[in-house]
Tab-separated table of C-alpha atoms in Angstrom:
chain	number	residue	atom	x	y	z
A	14	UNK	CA	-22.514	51.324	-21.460
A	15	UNK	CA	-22.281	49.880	-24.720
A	16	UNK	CA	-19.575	51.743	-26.826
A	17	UNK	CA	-18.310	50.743	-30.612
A	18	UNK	CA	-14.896	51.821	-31.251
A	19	UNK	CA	-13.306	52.540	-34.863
A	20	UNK	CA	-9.878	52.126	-35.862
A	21	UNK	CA	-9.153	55.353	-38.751
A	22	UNK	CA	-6.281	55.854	-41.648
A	23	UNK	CA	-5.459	58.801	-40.329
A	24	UNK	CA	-4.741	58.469	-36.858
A	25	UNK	CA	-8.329	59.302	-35.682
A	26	UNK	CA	-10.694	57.006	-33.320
A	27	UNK	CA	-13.803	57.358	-33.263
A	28	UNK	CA	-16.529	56.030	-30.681
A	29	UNK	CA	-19.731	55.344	-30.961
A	30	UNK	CA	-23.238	54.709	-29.308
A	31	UNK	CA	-24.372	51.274	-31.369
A	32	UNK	CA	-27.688	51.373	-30.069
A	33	UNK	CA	-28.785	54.927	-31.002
A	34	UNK	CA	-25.622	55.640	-33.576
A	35	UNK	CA	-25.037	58.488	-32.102
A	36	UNK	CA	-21.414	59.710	-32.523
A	37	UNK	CA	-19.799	59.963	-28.986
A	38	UNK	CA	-16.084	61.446	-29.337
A	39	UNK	CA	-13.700	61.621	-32.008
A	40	UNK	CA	-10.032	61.134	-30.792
A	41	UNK	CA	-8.377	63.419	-33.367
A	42	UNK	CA	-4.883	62.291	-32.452
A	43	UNK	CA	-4.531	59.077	-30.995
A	44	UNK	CA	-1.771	57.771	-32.420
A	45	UNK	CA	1.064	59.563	-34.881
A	46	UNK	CA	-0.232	57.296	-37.666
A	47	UNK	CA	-2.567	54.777	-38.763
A	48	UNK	CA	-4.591	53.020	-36.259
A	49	UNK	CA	-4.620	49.304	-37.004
A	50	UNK	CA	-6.700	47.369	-34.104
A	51	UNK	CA	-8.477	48.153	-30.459
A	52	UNK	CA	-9.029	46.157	-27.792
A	53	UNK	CA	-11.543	45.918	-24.696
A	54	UNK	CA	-9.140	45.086	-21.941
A	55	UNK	CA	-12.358	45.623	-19.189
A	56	UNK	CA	-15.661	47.519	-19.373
A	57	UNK	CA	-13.277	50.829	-19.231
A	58	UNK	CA	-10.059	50.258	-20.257
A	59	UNK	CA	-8.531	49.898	-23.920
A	60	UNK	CA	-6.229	49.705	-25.986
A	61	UNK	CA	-5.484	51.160	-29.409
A	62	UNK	CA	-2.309	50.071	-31.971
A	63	UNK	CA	-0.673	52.004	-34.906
A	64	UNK	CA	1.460	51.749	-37.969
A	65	UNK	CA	3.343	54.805	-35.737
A	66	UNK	CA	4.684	51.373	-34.102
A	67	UNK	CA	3.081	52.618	-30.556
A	68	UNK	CA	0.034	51.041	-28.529
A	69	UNK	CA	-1.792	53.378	-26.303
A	70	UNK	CA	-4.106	52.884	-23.422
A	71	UNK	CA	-7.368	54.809	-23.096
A	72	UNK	CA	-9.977	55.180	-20.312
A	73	UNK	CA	-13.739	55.585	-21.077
A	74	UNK	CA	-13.752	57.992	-18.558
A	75	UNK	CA	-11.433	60.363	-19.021
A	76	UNK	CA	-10.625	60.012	-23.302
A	77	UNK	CA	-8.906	63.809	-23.095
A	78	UNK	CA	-5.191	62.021	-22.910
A	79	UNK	CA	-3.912	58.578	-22.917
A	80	UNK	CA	-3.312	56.673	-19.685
A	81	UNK	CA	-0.299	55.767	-21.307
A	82	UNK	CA	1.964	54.855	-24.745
A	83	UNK	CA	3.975	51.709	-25.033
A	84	UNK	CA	6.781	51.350	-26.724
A	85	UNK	CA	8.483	48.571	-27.534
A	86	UNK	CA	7.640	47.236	-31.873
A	87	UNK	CA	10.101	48.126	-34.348
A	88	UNK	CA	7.580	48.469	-36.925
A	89	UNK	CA	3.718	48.580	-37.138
A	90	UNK	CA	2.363	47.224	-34.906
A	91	UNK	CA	-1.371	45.331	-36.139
A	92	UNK	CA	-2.705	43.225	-33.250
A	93	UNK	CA	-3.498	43.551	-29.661
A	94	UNK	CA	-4.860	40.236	-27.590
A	95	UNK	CA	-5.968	40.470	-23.528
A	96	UNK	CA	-4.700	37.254	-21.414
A	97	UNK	CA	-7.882	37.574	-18.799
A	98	UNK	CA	-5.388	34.896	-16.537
A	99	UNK	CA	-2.371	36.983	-16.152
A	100	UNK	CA	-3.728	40.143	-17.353
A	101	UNK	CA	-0.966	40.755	-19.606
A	102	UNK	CA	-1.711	42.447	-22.707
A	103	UNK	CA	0.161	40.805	-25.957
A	104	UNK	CA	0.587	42.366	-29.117
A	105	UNK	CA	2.074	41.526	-32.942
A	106	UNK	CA	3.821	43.599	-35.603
A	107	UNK	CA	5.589	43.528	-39.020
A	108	UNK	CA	8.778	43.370	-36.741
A	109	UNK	CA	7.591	39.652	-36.363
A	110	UNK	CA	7.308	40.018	-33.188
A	111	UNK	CA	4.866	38.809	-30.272
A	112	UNK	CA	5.351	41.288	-26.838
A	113	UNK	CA	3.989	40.598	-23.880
A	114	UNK	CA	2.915	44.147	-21.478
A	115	UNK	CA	2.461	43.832	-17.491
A	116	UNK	CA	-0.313	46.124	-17.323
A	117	UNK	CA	-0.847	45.628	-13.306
A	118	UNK	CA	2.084	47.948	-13.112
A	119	UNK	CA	1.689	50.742	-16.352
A	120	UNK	CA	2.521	54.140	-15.331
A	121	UNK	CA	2.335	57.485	-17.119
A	122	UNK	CA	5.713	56.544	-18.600
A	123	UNK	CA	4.071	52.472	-19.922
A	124	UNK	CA	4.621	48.578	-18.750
A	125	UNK	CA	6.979	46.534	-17.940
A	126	UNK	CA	6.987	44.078	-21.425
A	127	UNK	CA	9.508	41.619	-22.844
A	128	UNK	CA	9.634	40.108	-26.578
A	129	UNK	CA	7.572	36.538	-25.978
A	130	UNK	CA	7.976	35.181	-29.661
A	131	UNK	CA	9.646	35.888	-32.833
A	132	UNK	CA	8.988	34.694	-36.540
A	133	UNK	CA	9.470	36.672	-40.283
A	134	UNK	CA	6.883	37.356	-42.059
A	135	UNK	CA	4.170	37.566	-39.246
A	136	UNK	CA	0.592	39.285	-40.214
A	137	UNK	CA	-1.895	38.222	-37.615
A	138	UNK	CA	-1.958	36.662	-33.743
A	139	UNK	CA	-4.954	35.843	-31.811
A	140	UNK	CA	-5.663	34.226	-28.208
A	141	UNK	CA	-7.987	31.577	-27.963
A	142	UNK	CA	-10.934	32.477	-25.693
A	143	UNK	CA	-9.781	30.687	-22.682
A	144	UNK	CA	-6.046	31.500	-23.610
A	145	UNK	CA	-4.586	28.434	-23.733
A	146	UNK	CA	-3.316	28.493	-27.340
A	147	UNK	CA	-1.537	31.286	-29.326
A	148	UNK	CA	-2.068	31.309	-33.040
A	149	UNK	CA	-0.258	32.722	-35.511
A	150	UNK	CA	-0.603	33.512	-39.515
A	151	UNK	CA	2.391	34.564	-42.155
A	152	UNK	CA	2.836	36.105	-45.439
A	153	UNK	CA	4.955	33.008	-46.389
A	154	UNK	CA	1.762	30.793	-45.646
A	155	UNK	CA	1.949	29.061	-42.432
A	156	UNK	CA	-0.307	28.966	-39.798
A	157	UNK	CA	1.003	28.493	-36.260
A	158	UNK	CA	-0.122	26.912	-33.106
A	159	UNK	CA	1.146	27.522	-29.570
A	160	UNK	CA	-0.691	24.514	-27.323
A	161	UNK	CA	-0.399	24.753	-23.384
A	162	UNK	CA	0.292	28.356	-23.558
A	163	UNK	CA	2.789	30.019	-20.924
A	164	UNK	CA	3.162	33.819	-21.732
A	165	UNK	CA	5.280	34.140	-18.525
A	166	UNK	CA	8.067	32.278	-20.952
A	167	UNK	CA	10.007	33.831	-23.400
A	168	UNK	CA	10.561	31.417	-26.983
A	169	UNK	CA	14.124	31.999	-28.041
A	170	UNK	CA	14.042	32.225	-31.810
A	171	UNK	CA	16.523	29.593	-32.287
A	172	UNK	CA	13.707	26.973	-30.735
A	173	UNK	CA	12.000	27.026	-34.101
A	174	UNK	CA	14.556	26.278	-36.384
A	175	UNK	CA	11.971	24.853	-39.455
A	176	UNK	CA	10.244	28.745	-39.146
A	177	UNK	CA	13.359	30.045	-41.006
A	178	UNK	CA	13.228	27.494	-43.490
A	179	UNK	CA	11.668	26.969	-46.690
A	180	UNK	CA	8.377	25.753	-47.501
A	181	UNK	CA	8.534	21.801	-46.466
A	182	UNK	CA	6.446	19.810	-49.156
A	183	UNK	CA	4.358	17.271	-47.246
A	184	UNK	CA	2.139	14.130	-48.616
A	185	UNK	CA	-0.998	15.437	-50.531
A	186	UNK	CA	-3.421	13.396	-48.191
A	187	UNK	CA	-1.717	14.510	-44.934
A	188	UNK	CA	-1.460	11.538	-43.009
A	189	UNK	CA	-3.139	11.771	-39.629
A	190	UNK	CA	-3.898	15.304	-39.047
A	191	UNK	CA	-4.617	17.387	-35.767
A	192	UNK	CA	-6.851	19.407	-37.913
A	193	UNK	CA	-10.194	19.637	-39.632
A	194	UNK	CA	-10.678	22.234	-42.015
A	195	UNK	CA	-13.732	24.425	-43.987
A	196	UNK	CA	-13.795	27.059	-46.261
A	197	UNK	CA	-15.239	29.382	-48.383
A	198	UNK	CA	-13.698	31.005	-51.466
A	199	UNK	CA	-13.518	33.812	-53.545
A	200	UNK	CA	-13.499	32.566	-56.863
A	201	UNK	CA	-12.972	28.831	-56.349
A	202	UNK	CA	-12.365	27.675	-52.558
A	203	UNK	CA	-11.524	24.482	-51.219
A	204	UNK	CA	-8.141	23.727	-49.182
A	205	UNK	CA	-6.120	21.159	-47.043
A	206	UNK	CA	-3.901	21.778	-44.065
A	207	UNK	CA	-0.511	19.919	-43.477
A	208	UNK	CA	0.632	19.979	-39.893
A	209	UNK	CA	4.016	19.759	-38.042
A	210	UNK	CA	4.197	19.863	-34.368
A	211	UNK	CA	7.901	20.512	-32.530
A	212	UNK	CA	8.818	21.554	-28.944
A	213	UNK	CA	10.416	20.360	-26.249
A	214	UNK	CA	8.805	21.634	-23.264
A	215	UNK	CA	4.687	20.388	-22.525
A	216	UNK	CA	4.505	23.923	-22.400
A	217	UNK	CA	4.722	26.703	-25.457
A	218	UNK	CA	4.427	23.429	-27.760
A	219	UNK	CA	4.539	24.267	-31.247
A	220	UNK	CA	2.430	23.487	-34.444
A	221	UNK	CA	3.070	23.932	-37.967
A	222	UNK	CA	0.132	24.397	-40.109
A	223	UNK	CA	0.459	24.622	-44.171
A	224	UNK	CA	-3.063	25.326	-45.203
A	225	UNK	CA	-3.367	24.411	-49.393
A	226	UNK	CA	-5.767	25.279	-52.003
A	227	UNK	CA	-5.716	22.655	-54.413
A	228	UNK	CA	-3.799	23.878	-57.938
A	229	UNK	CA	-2.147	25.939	-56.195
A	230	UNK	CA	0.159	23.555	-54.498
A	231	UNK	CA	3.278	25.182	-54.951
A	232	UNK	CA	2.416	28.755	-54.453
A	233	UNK	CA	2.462	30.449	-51.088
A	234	UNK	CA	-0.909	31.895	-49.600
A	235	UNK	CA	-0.831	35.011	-47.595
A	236	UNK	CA	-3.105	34.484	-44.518
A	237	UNK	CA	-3.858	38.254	-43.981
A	238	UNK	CA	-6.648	38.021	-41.662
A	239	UNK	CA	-7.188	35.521	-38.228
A	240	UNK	CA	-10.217	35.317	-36.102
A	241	UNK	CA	-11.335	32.835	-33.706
A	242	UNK	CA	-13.944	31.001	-32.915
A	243	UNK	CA	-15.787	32.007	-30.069
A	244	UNK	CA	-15.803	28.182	-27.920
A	245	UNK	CA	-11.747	27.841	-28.965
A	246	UNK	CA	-12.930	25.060	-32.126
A	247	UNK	CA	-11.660	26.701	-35.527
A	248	UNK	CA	-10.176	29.571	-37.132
A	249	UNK	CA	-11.252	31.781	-39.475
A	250	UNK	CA	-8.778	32.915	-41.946
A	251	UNK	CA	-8.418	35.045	-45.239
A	252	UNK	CA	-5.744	33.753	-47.869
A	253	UNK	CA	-4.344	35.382	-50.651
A	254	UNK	CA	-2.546	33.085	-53.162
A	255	UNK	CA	1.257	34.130	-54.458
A	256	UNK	CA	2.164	36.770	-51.594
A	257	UNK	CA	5.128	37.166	-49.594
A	258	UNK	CA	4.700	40.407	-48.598
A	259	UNK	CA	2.050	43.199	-46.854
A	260	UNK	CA	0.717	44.237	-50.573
A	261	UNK	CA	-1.686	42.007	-51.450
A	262	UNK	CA	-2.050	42.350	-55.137
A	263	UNK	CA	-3.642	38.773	-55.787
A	264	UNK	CA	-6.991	38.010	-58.118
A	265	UNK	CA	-8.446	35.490	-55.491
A	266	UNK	CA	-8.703	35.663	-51.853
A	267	UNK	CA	-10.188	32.392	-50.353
A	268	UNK	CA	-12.031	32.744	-46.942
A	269	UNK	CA	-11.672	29.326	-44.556
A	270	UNK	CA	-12.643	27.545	-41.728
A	271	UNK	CA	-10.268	25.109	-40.185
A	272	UNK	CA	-11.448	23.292	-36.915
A	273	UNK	CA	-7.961	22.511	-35.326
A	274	UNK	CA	-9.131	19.728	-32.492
A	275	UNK	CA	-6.095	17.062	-31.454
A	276	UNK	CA	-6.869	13.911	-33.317
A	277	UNK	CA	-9.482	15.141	-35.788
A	278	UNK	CA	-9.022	14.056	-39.372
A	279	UNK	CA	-8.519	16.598	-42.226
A	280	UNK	CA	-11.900	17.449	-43.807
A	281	UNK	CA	-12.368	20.669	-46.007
A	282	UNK	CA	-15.342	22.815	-46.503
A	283	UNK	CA	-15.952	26.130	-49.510
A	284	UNK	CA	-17.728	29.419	-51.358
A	285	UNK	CA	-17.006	31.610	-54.802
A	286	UNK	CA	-15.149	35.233	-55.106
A	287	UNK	CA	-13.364	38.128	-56.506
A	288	UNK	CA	-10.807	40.096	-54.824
A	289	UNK	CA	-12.446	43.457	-54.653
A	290	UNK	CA	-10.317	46.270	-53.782
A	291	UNK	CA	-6.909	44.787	-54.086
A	292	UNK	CA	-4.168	46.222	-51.769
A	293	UNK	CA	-5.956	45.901	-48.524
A	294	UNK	CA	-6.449	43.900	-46.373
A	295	UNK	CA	-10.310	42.688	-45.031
A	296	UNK	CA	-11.135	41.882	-41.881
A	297	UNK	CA	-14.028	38.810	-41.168
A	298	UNK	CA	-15.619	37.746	-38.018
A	299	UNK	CA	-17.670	35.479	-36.178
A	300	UNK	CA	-21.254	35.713	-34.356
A	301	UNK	CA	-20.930	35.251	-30.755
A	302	UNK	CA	-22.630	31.901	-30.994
A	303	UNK	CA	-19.757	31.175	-33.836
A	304	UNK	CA	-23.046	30.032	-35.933
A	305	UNK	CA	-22.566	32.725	-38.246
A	306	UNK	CA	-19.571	34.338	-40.225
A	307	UNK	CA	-19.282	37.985	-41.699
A	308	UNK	CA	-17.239	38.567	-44.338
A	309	UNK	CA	-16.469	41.426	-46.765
A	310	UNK	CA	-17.277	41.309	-49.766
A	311	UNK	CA	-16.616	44.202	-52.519
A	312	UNK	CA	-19.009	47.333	-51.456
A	313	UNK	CA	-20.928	45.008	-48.748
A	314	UNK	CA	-20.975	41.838	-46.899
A	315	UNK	CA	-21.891	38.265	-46.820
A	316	UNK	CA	-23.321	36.416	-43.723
A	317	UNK	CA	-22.242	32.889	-44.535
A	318	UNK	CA	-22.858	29.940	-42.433
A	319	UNK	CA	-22.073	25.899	-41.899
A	320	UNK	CA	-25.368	24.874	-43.109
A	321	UNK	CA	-28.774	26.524	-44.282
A	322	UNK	CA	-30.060	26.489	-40.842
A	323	UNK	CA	-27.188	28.341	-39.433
A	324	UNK	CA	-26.146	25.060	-37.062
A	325	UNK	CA	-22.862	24.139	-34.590
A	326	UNK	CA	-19.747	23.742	-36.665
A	327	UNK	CA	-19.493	20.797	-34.627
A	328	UNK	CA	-23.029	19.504	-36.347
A	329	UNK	CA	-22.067	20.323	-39.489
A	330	UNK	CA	-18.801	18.751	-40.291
A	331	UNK	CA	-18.398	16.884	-43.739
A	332	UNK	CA	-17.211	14.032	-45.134
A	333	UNK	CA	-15.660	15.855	-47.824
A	334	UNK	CA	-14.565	19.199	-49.067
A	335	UNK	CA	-18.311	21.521	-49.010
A	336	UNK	CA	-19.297	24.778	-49.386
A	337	UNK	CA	-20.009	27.157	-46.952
A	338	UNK	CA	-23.966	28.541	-47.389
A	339	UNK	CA	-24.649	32.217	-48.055
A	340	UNK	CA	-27.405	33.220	-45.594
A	341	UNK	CA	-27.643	36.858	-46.722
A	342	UNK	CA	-25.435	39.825	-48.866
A	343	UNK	CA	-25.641	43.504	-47.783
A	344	UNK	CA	-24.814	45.732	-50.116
A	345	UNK	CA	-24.859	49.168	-48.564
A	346	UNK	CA	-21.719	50.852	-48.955
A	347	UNK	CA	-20.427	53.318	-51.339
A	348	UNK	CA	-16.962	51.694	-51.173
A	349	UNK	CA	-14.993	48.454	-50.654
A	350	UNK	CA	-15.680	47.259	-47.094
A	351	UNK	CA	-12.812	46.251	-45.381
A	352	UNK	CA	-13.838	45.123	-41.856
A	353	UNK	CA	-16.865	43.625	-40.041
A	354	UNK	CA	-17.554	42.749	-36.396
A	355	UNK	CA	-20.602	41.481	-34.301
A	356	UNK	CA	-21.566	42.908	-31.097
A	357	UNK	CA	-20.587	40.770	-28.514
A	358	UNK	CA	-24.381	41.366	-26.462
A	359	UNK	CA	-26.894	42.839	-28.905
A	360	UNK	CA	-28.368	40.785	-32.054
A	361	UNK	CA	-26.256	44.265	-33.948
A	362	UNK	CA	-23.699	44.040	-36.871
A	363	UNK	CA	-20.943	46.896	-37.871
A	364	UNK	CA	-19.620	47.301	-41.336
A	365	UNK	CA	-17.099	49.529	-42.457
A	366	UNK	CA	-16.072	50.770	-45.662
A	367	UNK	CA	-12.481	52.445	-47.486
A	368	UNK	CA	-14.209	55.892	-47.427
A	369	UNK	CA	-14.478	56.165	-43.502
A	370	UNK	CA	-18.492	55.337	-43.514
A	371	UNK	CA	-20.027	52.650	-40.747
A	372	UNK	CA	-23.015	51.049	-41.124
A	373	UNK	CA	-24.382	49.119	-38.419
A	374	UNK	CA	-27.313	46.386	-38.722
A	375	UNK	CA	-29.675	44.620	-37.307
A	376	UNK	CA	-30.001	40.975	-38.482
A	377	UNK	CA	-33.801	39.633	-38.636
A	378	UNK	CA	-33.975	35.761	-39.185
């Protein structure tokens, strides 16, 4: 069964069939506010987050009721990642924190969960594919790393002292980095990425990440969005320039790539844009092969890619900073899309859009 799931403003869910878009169930009240982000956990079983600061669980089979609510963010909460190892579901909020859930024991009444990781200004957390590496994006403009990832440990706060701190200025050319990088802007992209590893343990090791767009130097950018590459290479990010908080106000949003290897050397790549619907935030993604990326962009999307014939990242790393290649726009909303994502099985593409509308595609190369 092949199901597509969307998150709504106003506390709704709704499910679809992709391959005959046929509407399947609407979940009227799933949470008590918006819902933010769901997740797959197995071919029955998922899980849905809200701004009502709740996750929920939900069975395929019986969507009447929840299996069960979780409880545990102070604030909303915006991400939900799966560890397939441990089976522990791990989720983010604006509380800044990361929460682990022991779903091999939820009940009626939720999990077992403890707080795994704290930082301020948090906006995004992902899991790489095989799960060894946490990463994390702020409002204040870092982007963190977690190597050798142990979600069975709790990170006291006080581990991270330099997270509390201000902005560290860093050499322009970076010294050796741990990270390439590749991007594409809206309105004039290009960016470098300063990096700052700490951590005692071989375990939980932490890496500091200050990804720059160049004149902008001194100004903070607000990574809203985080998605990963498929094989674990890069992340995909969306930065807004001269935020500190959730309301993203800016002129330019810049979307990157930044391959973040051990040992690699810093290398850029970019694209031009307009911030299009200011105030929220837009959600990119990656093709399943990673050879492709879908962005939003204004009342439709752009399929960009690494080169013209949509190759590896890992074949199409330059020298110097680049552009990423526009491979196709889609213009078929009526509004400002705000979130894209591939199908994980089918060649199939879902858009949607500020007025509740999805439109789903099917790429032909």
């Amino acid at each position: 069964l092949s199901v597509l799931t969307v998150a709504c403003e106003q506390t709704e869910v709704l499910l679809f069939d992709p391959i005959s878009s046929r509407h399947i169930k609407t979940l009227t009240e799933a949470h008590e506010d918006c819902v933010n982000n769901i997740r797959f956990l197995d071919n029955r079983l998922f899980a849905t987050c809200s701004d009502d600061t709740t996750i929920a669980l939900w069975d395929l089979r019986k969507l009447n009721s929840k299996v069960c609510s979780l409880h545990g963010h102070a604030s909303w909460v915006k991400n939900i990642e799966y560890d397939t190892n441990t089976r522990l579901l791990v989720t983010s909020g604006f509380d800044g924190n990361v929460i682990t859930w022991d779903t091999n024991r939820f009940t009626e009444d939720g999990c077992p969960h403890k707080k795994f990781f704290h930082t301020r200004y948090l906006m995004r957390m992902r899991l790489t594919p095989d799960c060894s590496k946490m990463l994390i994006s702020t409002s204040s403009g870092y982007l963190l790393i977690l190597h050798d990832l142990d979600l069975t440990q709790s990170l006291e706060v006080g581990s991270y002292r330099m997270l509390r701190a201000r902005r560290t200025p860093l050499s322009s050319d970076g010294g050796t980095s741990a990270s390439r990088s590749a991007g594409s802007r809206q309105g004039n992209d290009s960016s470098k990425i300063h990096p700052h590893r700490e951590g005692m343990s071989p375990r939980n090791s932490l890496e500091v990440l200050t990804p720059e767009i160049p004149g902008e130097r001194d100004r903070g950018n607000c990574i809203t969005s985080l998605q990963l590459h498929p094989k674990g290479w890069a992340t995909l990010i969306r930065c807004s320039k001269n935020c500190f908080n959730i309301f993203i106000f800016s002129l330019s949003q810049w979307t990157c790539v930044y391959e973040f290897q051990e040992g690699a050397p810093t290398r850029p790549l970019v694209s031009p844009r307009s911030n299009v619907g200011r105030g929220y935030i837009k959600e990119l993604c990656f093709s399943p092969d990673g050879r492709l990326i879908c962005s939003p962009y204004g009342y439709g999307v752009r399929l960009l890619a690494f080169d013209e014939d949509c190759g590896e990242l890992a074949d199409c790393l330059p020298v110097q900073t680049s552009v990423l290649k526009e491979i196709r726009s889609i213009y078929s909303h009526s509004d400002v899309v705000l979130t894209t994502k591939f199908s994980p099985t089918h060649c199939q593409l879902a858009s949607g859009c500020l007025s509740g509308r999805v439109a789903l595609y099917q790429p032909k190369f």
